[in-house]
PDB file of C-alpha atoms in Angstrom:
ATOM      1  CA  MET A 101       0.000   0.000   0.000  1.00 89.00           C
ATOM      2  CA  GLU A 102       2.730   2.443  -0.920  1.00 95.00           C
ATOM      3  CA  LEU A 103       1.349   5.926  -1.468  1.00 97.00           C
ATOM      4  CA  HIS A 104       2.497   7.758  -4.597  1.00 98.00           C
ATOM      5  CA  GLN A 105       2.126  11.442  -5.449  1.00 98.00           C
ATOM      6  CA  VAL A 106       1.755  12.983  -8.881  1.00 98.00           C
ATOM      7  CA  PRO A 107       4.733  15.315  -9.338  1.00 97.00           C
ATOM      8  CA  GLY A 108       3.828  18.907  -8.553  1.00 96.00           C
ATOM      9  CA  ALA A 109       0.204  18.207  -7.629  1.00 98.00           C
ATOM     10  CA  PRO A 110      -1.826  17.355  -4.487  1.00 98.00           C
ATOM     11  CA  VAL A 111      -2.954  14.164  -6.204  1.00 98.00           C
ATOM     12  CA  TYR A 112      -2.115  10.768  -4.698  1.00 98.00           C
ATOM     13  CA  TYR A 113      -2.663   7.175  -5.747  1.00 98.00           C
ATOM     14  CA  LEU A 114      -2.215   3.523  -4.803  1.00 98.00           C
ATOM     15  CA  ILE A 115      -1.201   0.809  -7.273  1.00 97.00           C
ATOM     16  CA  GLY A 116      -2.637  -2.698  -7.067  1.00 96.00           C
ATOM     17  CA  LEU A 117      -0.833  -5.947  -7.785  1.00 92.00           C
ATOM     18  CA  SER A 118      -1.139  -7.919 -11.013  1.00 82.00           C
ATOM     19  CA  GLY A 119      -3.362 -10.967 -11.111  1.00 79.00           C
ATOM     20  CA  VAL A 120      -6.839 -11.948 -10.017  1.00 82.00           C
ATOM     21  CA  PRO A 121      -8.033 -11.186  -6.471  1.00 89.00           C
ATOM     22  CA  GLY A 122      -7.010 -13.967  -4.088  1.00 90.00           C
ATOM     23  CA  ALA A 123      -5.356 -14.799  -0.791  1.00 91.00           C
ATOM     24  CA  GLU A 124      -1.876 -14.082  -2.131  1.00 92.00           C
ATOM     25  CA  ASN A 125      -2.700 -10.410  -2.810  1.00 93.00           C
ATOM     26  CA  GLU A 126      -5.523  -9.983  -0.238  1.00 95.00           C
ATOM     27  CA  GLY A 127      -7.711  -8.593  -3.030  1.00 94.00           C
ATOM     28  CA  HIS A 128      -5.411  -5.657  -3.761  1.00 96.00           C
ATOM     29  CA  THR A 129      -5.444  -5.732  -7.570  1.00 94.00           C
ATOM     30  CA  SER A 130      -6.952  -2.383  -8.568  1.00 96.00           C
ATOM     31  CA  ASN A 131      -5.769   1.217  -8.325  1.00 98.00           C
ATOM     32  CA  ALA A 132      -7.374   4.123  -6.479  1.00 98.00           C
ATOM     33  CA  GLY A 133      -6.466   7.677  -5.584  1.00 98.00           C
ATOM     34  CA  PHE A 134      -7.474  10.987  -4.110  1.00 98.00           C
ATOM     35  CA  VAL A 135      -7.123  14.729  -4.564  1.00 98.00           C
ATOM     36  CA  VAL A 136      -6.519  17.047  -1.614  1.00 98.00           C
ATOM     37  CA  THR A 137      -8.115  20.510  -1.757  1.00 98.00           C
ATOM     38  CA  ASP A 138      -8.639  23.337   0.726  1.00 97.00           C
ATOM     39  CA  ALA A 139     -12.279  22.281   1.117  1.00 98.00           C
ATOM     40  CA  GLY A 140     -11.968  18.517   1.365  1.00 98.00           C
ATOM     41  CA  VAL A 141     -10.698  15.354  -0.296  1.00 98.00           C
ATOM     42  CA  VAL A 142     -12.108  13.901  -3.510  1.00 98.00           C
ATOM     43  CA  VAL A 143     -11.572  10.134  -3.677  1.00 98.00           C
ATOM     44  CA  PHE A 144     -11.611   8.055  -6.860  1.00 98.00           C
ATOM     45  CA  ASP A 145     -12.475   4.377  -6.296  1.00 98.00           C
ATOM     46  CA  ALA A 146     -12.064   2.558  -2.993  1.00 98.00           C
ATOM     47  CA  LEU A 147     -10.237  -0.751  -3.639  1.00 98.00           C
ATOM     48  CA  GLY A 148     -11.453  -4.326  -3.308  1.00 97.00           C
ATOM     49  CA  THR A 149     -12.054  -5.101   0.386  1.00 98.00           C
ATOM     50  CA  PRO A 150     -13.173  -3.117   3.447  1.00 98.00           C
ATOM     51  CA  ALA A 151      -9.705  -3.686   4.929  1.00 97.00           C
ATOM     52  CA  LEU A 152      -8.060  -2.169   1.861  1.00 98.00           C
ATOM     53  CA  GLY A 153     -10.473   0.752   1.965  1.00 98.00           C
ATOM     54  CA  TYR A 154      -9.509   1.344   5.592  1.00 98.00           C
ATOM     55  CA  ARG A 155      -5.809   1.255   4.723  1.00 98.00           C
ATOM     56  CA  MET A 156      -6.495   3.763   1.972  1.00 98.00           C
ATOM     57  CA  LEU A 157      -8.247   5.995   4.486  1.00 98.00           C
ATOM     58  CA  GLN A 158      -5.205   5.713   6.738  1.00 98.00           C
ATOM     59  CA  ARG A 159      -2.985   6.840   3.854  1.00 98.00           C
ATOM     60  CA  ILE A 160      -5.255   9.821   3.287  1.00 98.00           C
ATOM     61  CA  ARG A 161      -4.961  10.762   6.962  1.00 98.00           C
ATOM     62  CA  GLU A 162      -1.163  10.642   6.660  1.00 97.00           C
ATOM     63  CA  VAL A 163      -1.463  13.484   4.132  1.00 98.00           C
ATOM     64  CA  THR A 164      -4.381  15.589   5.383  1.00 98.00           C
ATOM     65  CA  ASP A 165      -7.060  15.863   8.041  1.00 97.00           C
ATOM     66  CA  GLN A 166      -9.497  17.410   5.561  1.00 97.00           C
ATOM     67  CA  PRO A 167     -12.864  15.612   5.430  1.00 98.00           C
ATOM     68  CA  ILE A 168     -13.731  13.286   2.562  1.00 98.00           C
ATOM     69  CA  GLU A 169     -15.899  15.550   0.424  1.00 98.00           C
ATOM     70  CA  ARG A 170     -17.088  12.832  -1.976  1.00 98.00           C
ATOM     71  CA  ILE A 171     -16.131   9.554  -3.604  1.00 98.00           C
ATOM     72  CA  ILE A 172     -16.316   9.021  -7.360  1.00 98.00           C
ATOM     73  CA  VAL A 173     -16.643   5.382  -8.430  1.00 98.00           C
ATOM     74  CA  SER A 174     -15.342   4.503 -11.891  1.00 97.00           C
ATOM     75  CA  HIS A 175     -17.649   1.466 -12.205  1.00 95.00           C
ATOM     76  CA  TYR A 176     -19.356  -1.031  -9.963  1.00 93.00           C
ATOM     77  CA  HIS A 177     -17.060  -4.046 -10.068  1.00 92.00           C
ATOM     78  CA  ALA A 178     -16.056  -5.749  -6.830  1.00 93.00           C
ATOM     79  CA  ASP A 179     -12.360  -4.870  -6.972  1.00 95.00           C
ATOM     80  CA  HIS A 180     -13.186  -1.147  -6.972  1.00 97.00           C
ATOM     81  CA  ILE A 181     -16.111  -0.885  -4.537  1.00 96.00           C
ATOM     82  CA  TYR A 182     -15.873  -3.140  -1.480  1.00 96.00           C
ATOM     83  CA  GLY A 183     -13.587  -0.595   0.156  1.00 98.00           C
ATOM     84  CA  LEU A 184     -16.479   1.887   0.220  1.00 97.00           C
ATOM     85  CA  GLN A 185     -17.675   0.197   3.407  1.00 97.00           C
ATOM     86  CA  ALA A 186     -14.632   1.503   5.287  1.00 98.00           C
ATOM     87  CA  PHE A 187     -15.410   5.075   4.243  1.00 98.00           C
ATOM     88  CA  GLU A 188     -19.038   4.591   5.237  1.00 97.00           C
ATOM     89  CA  GLU A 189     -18.064   3.352   8.688  1.00 97.00           C
ATOM     90  CA  HIS A 190     -14.922   5.371   9.459  1.00 97.00           C
ATOM     91  CA  ALA A 191     -14.985   8.568   7.365  1.00 97.00           C
ATOM     92  CA  GLY A 192     -18.380  10.055   8.104  1.00 96.00           C
ATOM     93  CA  ASP A 193     -20.233   8.242   5.310  1.00 96.00           C
ATOM     94  CA  PRO A 194     -19.285  10.673   2.495  1.00 98.00           C
ATOM     95  CA  PRO A 195     -21.533  10.827  -0.581  1.00 98.00           C
ATOM     96  CA  VAL A 196     -20.755   8.313  -3.303  1.00 97.00           C
ATOM     97  CA  TRP A 197     -21.231   9.266  -6.949  1.00 97.00           C
ATOM     98  CA  ALA A 198     -21.423   6.864  -9.892  1.00 96.00           C
ATOM     99  CA  GLN A 199     -22.862   6.684 -13.373  1.00 96.00           C
ATOM    100  CA  GLN A 200     -26.551   5.742 -13.245  1.00 94.00           C
ATOM    101  CA  LEU A 201     -26.048   2.251 -14.703  1.00 91.00           C
ATOM    102  CA  ALA A 202     -24.389   1.340 -11.392  1.00 88.00           C
ATOM    103  CA  LEU A 203     -27.882   1.097  -9.937  1.00 86.00           C
ATOM    104  CA  GLY A 204     -28.464  -2.041 -11.995  1.00 81.00           C
ATOM    105  CA  TYR A 205     -25.510  -3.744 -10.334  1.00 80.00           C
ATOM    106  CA  VAL A 206     -26.568  -2.740  -6.860  1.00 75.00           C
ATOM    107  CA  GLY A 207     -30.001  -4.189  -7.545  1.00 69.00           C
ATOM    108  CA  GLY A 208     -28.494  -7.393  -8.844  1.00 47.00           C
ATOM    109  CA  SER A 209     -30.449  -7.247 -12.093  1.00 44.00           C
ATOM    110  CA  SER A 210     -29.426  -8.591 -15.487  1.00 38.00           C
ATOM    111  CA  ALA A 211     -28.863  -4.988 -16.544  1.00 41.00           C
ATOM    112  CA  SER A 212     -25.866  -4.832 -14.222  1.00 40.00           C
ATOM    113  CA  GLN A 213     -22.211  -5.146 -15.166  1.00 41.00           C
ATOM    114  CA  GLY A 214     -22.411  -8.765 -16.217  1.00 42.00           C
ATOM    115  CA  GLU A 215     -22.323 -10.298 -12.759  1.00 55.00           C
ATOM    116  CA  ASP A 216     -24.902 -10.716 -10.051  1.00 66.00           C
ATOM    117  CA  ALA A 217     -23.764  -8.663  -7.069  1.00 82.00           C
ATOM    118  CA  GLU A 218     -24.755 -11.221  -4.458  1.00 83.00           C
ATOM    119  CA  ARG A 219     -23.154 -14.072  -6.390  1.00 84.00           C
ATOM    120  CA  ARG A 220     -19.920 -12.120  -6.708  1.00 87.00           C
ATOM    121  CA  LEU A 221     -19.983 -11.223  -3.034  1.00 91.00           C
ATOM    122  CA  ALA A 222     -20.444 -14.884  -2.106  1.00 90.00           C
ATOM    123  CA  GLN A 223     -17.491 -15.808  -4.318  1.00 92.00           C
ATOM    124  CA  ARG A 224     -15.277 -13.131  -2.751  1.00 94.00           C
ATOM    125  CA  ARG A 225     -16.297 -14.182   0.759  1.00 94.00           C
ATOM    126  CA  GLU A 226     -14.787 -17.537  -0.059  1.00 94.00           C
ATOM    127  CA  ALA A 227     -11.785 -16.399  -2.111  1.00 94.00           C
ATOM    128  CA  LEU A 228     -10.855 -13.429   0.093  1.00 96.00           C
ATOM    129  CA  PHE A 229     -11.823 -14.565   3.583  1.00 96.00           C
ATOM    130  CA  PRO A 230     -11.216 -13.070   6.145  1.00 96.00           C
ATOM    131  CA  TRP A 231     -10.839  -9.753   4.276  1.00 96.00           C
ATOM    132  CA  VAL A 232     -14.300 -10.206   2.801  1.00 96.00           C
ATOM    133  CA  ASP A 233     -16.739 -11.927   5.171  1.00 95.00           C
ATOM    134  CA  GLU A 234     -20.391 -12.075   6.219  1.00 94.00           C
ATOM    135  CA  ARG A 235     -20.213  -8.465   7.449  1.00 95.00           C
ATOM    136  CA  THR A 236     -19.099  -7.144   4.057  1.00 94.00           C
ATOM    137  CA  HIS A 237     -21.839  -5.393   2.136  1.00 92.00           C
ATOM    138  CA  ILE A 238     -22.196  -3.381  -1.040  1.00 92.00           C
ATOM    139  CA  VAL A 239     -22.459   0.383  -0.616  1.00 93.00           C
ATOM    140  CA  ALA A 240     -24.812   1.850  -3.198  1.00 91.00           C
ATOM    141  CA  PRO A 241     -24.194   5.264  -4.784  1.00 94.00           C
ATOM    142  CA  ASP A 242     -25.947   8.201  -3.154  1.00 93.00           C
ATOM    143  CA  HIS A 243     -25.965  10.203  -6.383  1.00 95.00           C
ATOM    144  CA  THR A 244     -25.818   9.282 -10.046  1.00 95.00           C
ATOM    145  CA  PHE A 245     -25.256  11.122 -13.307  1.00 97.00           C
ATOM    146  CA  GLU A 246     -25.962  10.255 -16.928  1.00 96.00           C
ATOM    147  CA  LYS A 247     -23.270  11.550 -19.274  1.00 96.00           C
ATOM    148  CA  GLU A 248     -21.157  14.151 -17.538  1.00 97.00           C
ATOM    149  CA  LEU A 249     -20.609  15.599 -14.097  1.00 98.00           C
ATOM    150  CA  ARG A 250     -18.714  18.820 -13.428  1.00 98.00           C
ATOM    151  CA  PHE A 251     -17.992  20.097  -9.947  1.00 98.00           C
ATOM    152  CA  GLU A 252     -15.543  22.244  -8.001  1.00 98.00           C
ATOM    153  CA  VAL A 253     -14.040  21.587  -4.578  1.00 98.00           C
ATOM    154  CA  GLY A 254     -11.650  24.007  -2.895  1.00 97.00           C
ATOM    155  CA  GLY A 255     -10.997  25.868  -6.133  1.00 97.00           C
ATOM    156  CA  VAL A 256     -10.133  22.700  -8.071  1.00 98.00           C
ATOM    157  CA  ASP A 257     -12.274  21.829 -11.088  1.00 98.00           C
ATOM    158  CA  PHE A 258     -13.227  18.232 -11.840  1.00 98.00           C
ATOM    159  CA  LEU A 259     -14.805  16.580 -14.866  1.00 98.00           C
ATOM    160  CA  VAL A 260     -16.334  13.111 -14.628  1.00 98.00           C
ATOM    161  CA  ARG A 261     -17.493  11.604 -17.914  1.00 98.00           C
ATOM    162  CA  HIS A 262     -19.226   8.366 -18.809  1.00 97.00           C
ATOM    163  CA  LEU A 263     -17.340   6.393 -21.480  1.00 96.00           C
ATOM    164  CA  GLY A 264     -19.323   3.174 -21.257  1.00 86.00           C
ATOM    165  CA  PRO A 265     -20.556   0.708 -21.901  1.00 90.00           C
ATOM    166  CA  SER A 266     -16.988  -0.447 -22.538  1.00 92.00           C
ATOM    167  CA  HIS A 267     -15.257  -2.628 -19.931  1.00 90.00           C
ATOM    168  CA  ALA A 268     -18.493  -2.226 -17.943  1.00 89.00           C
ATOM    169  CA  PRO A 269     -21.734  -0.300 -18.530  1.00 90.00           C
ATOM    170  CA  GLY A 270     -20.944   2.489 -16.068  1.00 93.00           C
ATOM    171  CA  ASP A 271     -17.279   3.074 -16.983  1.00 96.00           C
ATOM    172  CA  SER A 272     -16.354   6.651 -16.104  1.00 97.00           C
ATOM    173  CA  ILE A 273     -13.176   8.694 -15.992  1.00 98.00           C
ATOM    174  CA  MET A 274     -12.284  11.679 -13.797  1.00 98.00           C
ATOM    175  CA  LEU A 275     -10.141  14.537 -15.027  1.00 98.00           C
ATOM    176  CA  VAL A 276      -8.575  16.816 -12.410  1.00 98.00           C
ATOM    177  CA  GLU A 277      -8.504  19.774 -14.761  1.00 97.00           C
ATOM    178  CA  ASP A 278      -6.337  22.172 -12.750  1.00 96.00           C
ATOM    179  CA  HIS A 279      -3.546  19.615 -12.453  1.00 98.00           C
ATOM    180  CA  GLY A 280      -3.854  17.764 -15.777  1.00 97.00           C
ATOM    181  CA  VAL A 281      -4.348  14.388 -14.091  1.00 98.00           C
ATOM    182  CA  LEU A 282      -6.627  11.689 -15.480  1.00 98.00           C
ATOM    183  CA  PHE A 283      -8.075   8.861 -13.413  1.00 98.00           C
ATOM    184  CA  SER A 284      -9.181   6.469 -16.151  1.00 97.00           C
ATOM    185  CA  GLY A 285     -10.697   3.581 -14.219  1.00 97.00           C
ATOM    186  CA  ASP A 286     -10.719   0.363 -16.204  1.00 96.00           C
ATOM    187  CA  VAL A 287     -11.037   2.151 -19.532  1.00 96.00           C
ATOM    188  CA  ILE A 288      -7.224   1.954 -19.509  1.00 96.00           C
ATOM    189  CA  TYR A 289      -4.992  -0.903 -18.380  1.00 93.00           C
ATOM    190  CA  GLN A 290      -1.322  -0.020 -18.255  1.00 88.00           C
ATOM    191  CA  GLY A 291       1.317  -2.696 -18.702  1.00 87.00           C
ATOM    192  CA  ARG A 292      -1.047  -5.664 -18.419  1.00 89.00           C
ATOM    193  CA  VAL A 293      -3.732  -7.425 -20.428  1.00 91.00           C
ATOM    194  CA  PRO A 294      -7.120  -5.678 -20.155  1.00 93.00           C
ATOM    195  CA  PHE A 295     -10.161  -7.621 -18.988  1.00 92.00           C
ATOM    196  CA  LEU A 296     -12.753  -7.999 -21.763  1.00 93.00           C
ATOM    197  CA  ASP A 297     -14.391 -11.234 -20.614  1.00 89.00           C
ATOM    198  CA  SER A 298     -17.794  -9.966 -19.535  1.00 85.00           C
ATOM    199  CA  PRO A 299     -21.160 -10.235 -21.323  1.00 82.00           C
ATOM    200  CA  GLN A 300     -21.529  -6.493 -20.742  1.00 83.00           C
ATOM    201  CA  THR A 301     -18.239  -5.552 -22.445  1.00 89.00           C
ATOM    202  CA  ASP A 302     -18.749  -3.454 -25.576  1.00 92.00           C
ATOM    203  CA  SER A 303     -15.395  -3.355 -27.327  1.00 93.00           C
ATOM    204  CA  ALA A 304     -16.542  -0.977 -30.078  1.00 93.00           C
ATOM    205  CA  ARG A 305     -17.761   1.587 -27.543  1.00 94.00           C
ATOM    206  CA  TRP A 306     -14.579   1.041 -25.564  1.00 96.00           C
ATOM    207  CA  LEU A 307     -12.540   2.103 -28.582  1.00 96.00           C
ATOM    208  CA  GLU A 308     -14.745   5.181 -28.971  1.00 96.00           C
ATOM    209  CA  GLY A 309     -14.032   6.091 -25.354  1.00 96.00           C
ATOM    210  CA  LEU A 310     -10.296   5.771 -25.920  1.00 96.00           C
ATOM    211  CA  ASP A 311     -10.618   8.033 -28.951  1.00 95.00           C
ATOM    212  CA  TYR A 312     -12.340  10.582 -26.712  1.00 95.00           C
ATOM    213  CA  LEU A 313      -9.388  10.503 -24.328  1.00 95.00           C
ATOM    214  CA  THR A 314      -6.959  11.209 -27.171  1.00 94.00           C
ATOM    215  CA  SER A 315      -9.079  14.226 -28.186  1.00 94.00           C
ATOM    216  CA  LEU A 316      -8.866  15.984 -24.808  1.00 94.00           C
ATOM    217  CA  GLU A 317      -7.485  19.520 -25.019  1.00 93.00           C
ATOM    218  CA  PRO A 318      -5.242  20.165 -23.292  1.00 93.00           C
ATOM    219  CA  ALA A 319      -4.058  16.584 -23.106  1.00 94.00           C
ATOM    220  CA  PRO A 320      -3.586  15.205 -19.578  1.00 97.00           C
ATOM    221  CA  ARG A 321       0.003  15.196 -18.390  1.00 96.00           C
ATOM    222  CA  PHE A 322      -0.412  12.214 -16.074  1.00 97.00           C
ATOM    223  CA  ILE A 323      -2.674   9.174 -16.055  1.00 97.00           C
ATOM    224  CA  ILE A 324      -3.669   6.793 -13.277  1.00 97.00           C
ATOM    225  CA  PRO A 325      -5.281   3.700 -14.839  1.00 96.00           C
ATOM    226  CA  GLY A 326      -7.666   1.274 -13.196  1.00 96.00           C
ATOM    227  CA  HIS A 327      -4.963  -1.408 -13.237  1.00 94.00           C
ATOM    228  CA  GLY A 328      -1.243  -1.218 -13.861  1.00 92.00           C
ATOM    229  CA  ASP A 329       1.329   1.498 -13.397  1.00 93.00           C
ATOM    230  CA  ALA A 330       0.659   5.224 -13.544  1.00 96.00           C
ATOM    231  CA  SER A 331       2.241   7.062 -16.450  1.00 95.00           C
ATOM    232  CA  SER A 332       3.437  10.496 -17.454  1.00 95.00           C
ATOM    233  CA  ASN A 333       2.813   9.430 -21.061  1.00 92.00           C
ATOM    234  CA  PRO A 334      -0.995   9.227 -21.359  1.00 90.00           C
ATOM    235  CA  GLU A 335      -0.829   8.855 -25.133  1.00 91.00           C
ATOM    236  CA  GLN A 336       1.217   5.670 -24.810  1.00 92.00           C
ATOM    237  CA  ALA A 337      -1.099   4.276 -22.132  1.00 91.00           C
ATOM    238  CA  VAL A 338      -4.170   4.872 -24.291  1.00 94.00           C
ATOM    239  CA  ARG A 339      -2.442   3.400 -27.315  1.00 93.00           C
ATOM    240  CA  ALA A 340      -1.435   0.201 -25.507  1.00 92.00           C
ATOM    241  CA  THR A 341      -5.013  -0.553 -24.450  1.00 95.00           C
ATOM    242  CA  ARG A 342      -6.444   0.466 -27.823  1.00 96.00           C
ATOM    243  CA  ASP A 343      -3.934  -1.615 -29.793  1.00 96.00           C
ATOM    244  CA  TYR A 344      -4.721  -4.740 -27.789  1.00 97.00           C
ATOM    245  CA  ILE A 345      -8.488  -4.383 -28.242  1.00 97.00           C
ATOM    246  CA  ARG A 346      -8.077  -3.700 -31.953  1.00 97.00           C
ATOM    247  CA  TYR A 347      -5.789  -6.697 -32.364  1.00 98.00           C
ATOM    248  CA  VAL A 348      -8.209  -9.085 -30.668  1.00 97.00           C
ATOM    249  CA  ARG A 349     -11.150  -7.674 -32.627  1.00 97.00           C
ATOM    250  CA  GLU A 350      -9.383  -7.997 -35.961  1.00 97.00           C
ATOM    251  CA  ALA A 351      -8.240 -11.566 -35.284  1.00 97.00           C
ATOM    252  CA  MET A 352     -11.703 -12.648 -34.205  1.00 97.00           C
ATOM    253  CA  ARG A 353     -13.390 -10.706 -37.040  1.00 96.00           C
ATOM    254  CA  LYS A 354     -11.367 -12.664 -39.594  1.00 96.00           C
ATOM    255  CA  ALA A 355     -12.219 -15.904 -37.845  1.00 96.00           C
ATOM    256  CA  VAL A 356     -15.943 -15.148 -37.910  1.00 96.00           C
ATOM    257  CA  ALA A 357     -15.784 -14.119 -41.572  1.00 95.00           C
ATOM    258  CA  ASP A 358     -13.999 -17.385 -42.423  1.00 95.00           C
ATOM    259  CA  PHE A 359     -16.491 -19.491 -40.397  1.00 94.00           C
ATOM    260  CA  MET A 360     -13.719 -20.773 -38.146  1.00 95.00           C
ATOM    261  CA  THR A 361     -14.382 -22.254 -34.737  1.00 96.00           C
ATOM    262  CA  PHE A 362     -13.087 -20.278 -31.793  1.00 97.00           C
ATOM    263  CA  ASP A 363     -10.526 -22.954 -30.903  1.00 97.00           C
ATOM    264  CA  GLU A 364      -9.124 -22.795 -34.435  1.00 96.00           C
ATOM    265  CA  ALA A 365      -9.071 -19.014 -34.384  1.00 96.00           C
ATOM    266  CA  TYR A 366      -7.314 -18.810 -31.029  1.00 97.00           C
ATOM    267  CA  ALA A 367      -4.701 -21.394 -31.949  1.00 97.00           C
ATOM    268  CA  GLN A 368      -3.877 -19.647 -35.232  1.00 96.00           C
ATOM    269  CA  THR A 369      -3.552 -16.155 -33.735  1.00 97.00           C
ATOM    270  CA  ASP A 370      -0.067 -14.864 -32.950  1.00 97.00           C
ATOM    271  CA  TRP A 371      -0.179 -13.704 -29.320  1.00 98.00           C
ATOM    272  CA  SER A 372       3.563 -13.148 -28.974  1.00 97.00           C
ATOM    273  CA  ASP A 373       3.252  -9.382 -28.492  1.00 95.00           C
ATOM    274  CA  TYR A 374       1.096  -9.919 -25.404  1.00 96.00           C
ATOM    275  CA  GLU A 375       1.911 -13.284 -23.849  1.00 95.00           C
ATOM    276  CA  HIS A 376       4.633 -11.764 -21.645  1.00 94.00           C
ATOM    277  CA  LEU A 377       2.231  -9.309 -19.996  1.00 92.00           C
ATOM    278  CA  PRO A 378       0.739  -9.802 -16.523  1.00 87.00           C
ATOM    279  CA  ALA A 379      -2.743 -11.376 -16.564  1.00 87.00           C
ATOM    280  CA  PHE A 380      -2.221 -12.894 -20.044  1.00 93.00           C
ATOM    281  CA  ASP A 381      -2.691 -16.462 -18.856  1.00 93.00           C
ATOM    282  CA  ALA A 382      -5.670 -15.546 -16.695  1.00 89.00           C
ATOM    283  CA  SER A 383      -7.486 -13.297 -19.164  1.00 93.00           C
ATOM    284  CA  ASN A 384      -6.434 -13.542 -22.794  1.00 96.00           C
ATOM    285  CA  ARG A 385      -8.322 -16.642 -23.905  1.00 97.00           C
ATOM    286  CA  GLY A 386     -11.503 -15.476 -22.189  1.00 96.00           C
ATOM    287  CA  ASN A 387     -11.083 -12.042 -23.742  1.00 97.00           C
ATOM    288  CA  ALA A 388     -10.733 -13.492 -27.219  1.00 97.00           C
ATOM    289  CA  TYR A 389     -13.745 -15.756 -26.757  1.00 97.00           C
ATOM    290  CA  ARG A 390     -15.903 -12.877 -25.539  1.00 95.00           C
ATOM    291  CA  ILE A 391     -14.972 -10.762 -28.573  1.00 95.00           C
ATOM    292  CA  PHE A 392     -15.521 -13.761 -30.861  1.00 96.00           C
ATOM    293  CA  LEU A 393     -19.077 -14.077 -29.512  1.00 93.00           C
ATOM    294  CA  GLU A 394     -19.642 -10.322 -29.784  1.00 90.00           C
ATOM    295  CA  LEU A 395     -18.580 -10.189 -33.423  1.00 93.00           C
ATOM    296  CA  GLU A 396     -20.332 -13.438 -34.307  1.00 92.00           C
ATOM    297  CA  ALA A 397     -23.580 -12.057 -32.935  1.00 88.00           C
ATOM    298  CA  ALA A 398     -23.117  -8.820 -34.885  1.00 86.00           C
ATOM    299  CA  ALA A 399     -22.324 -10.714 -38.111  1.00 83.00           C
ATOM    300  CA  PHE A 400     -25.376 -12.913 -37.898  1.00 78.00           C
ATOM    301  CA  GLY A 401     -27.813 -10.349 -36.577  1.00 69.00           C
ATOM    302  CA  GLY A 402     -27.821 -11.495 -32.955  1.00 54.00           C
ATOM    303  CA  GLU A 403     -28.515  -9.328 -29.942  1.00 47.00           C
TER     304      GLU A 403
END
């Protein structure tokens, strides 16, 4: 839980470990951060267990005693939200903001982010016990927005924008405009294989969201992704995620057009540019299969 600071800015972040959440990493696989202002702290994401959320709160208190003004959630997936419970219980229950599609996840409906919230919680109670247990619960957002949210805290201007459905329906980024810092959530994975293996992933919209990030003026000077290392080269970080998605889409598009089976398509695809990356073994085959199904459905008029 080493705390990092963006050079020359009151913006701080924590970097998760590579891999899937499990006992070896105590569920610490995602990134999160916060911005200190004269009128309070703006938090972005809350990590993957209540214990991790509490450690994050401790790191905040090492920097400032300002109250938590609000928490912005990039998307409602378990590795980014279970830490909200610690803020609810130990930081005065600050308001939580998320894109409105997060409400589907909280309700456990099929319109959620591709996983039933209670089923996922049961799985994490087993995989991450004792850090996730019977007392762990999902904290719903207090406020939602549709496309864009602008606000100011302590003289610092923030822009939150919905770029989903991409990795998940509610995917949102936060730009700290005064400091040129972008919190991208899982729209960007830096230095590791992105996770595409969800029925709610929309790879075409994901690419549109990445194009939006490249169009920002002025361009951010620093990016904190949802997973992987932070970077002072946002263009490279965007390009790495975009190139991977494009590569998988093109390989699977050709396979669908040639009426190949998925197993044939996967075996014949050259993965050498990516097989050295963290999470390749855990995610790549599932990613390719999900995109294969997505493009097959589009080619044959499926939903």
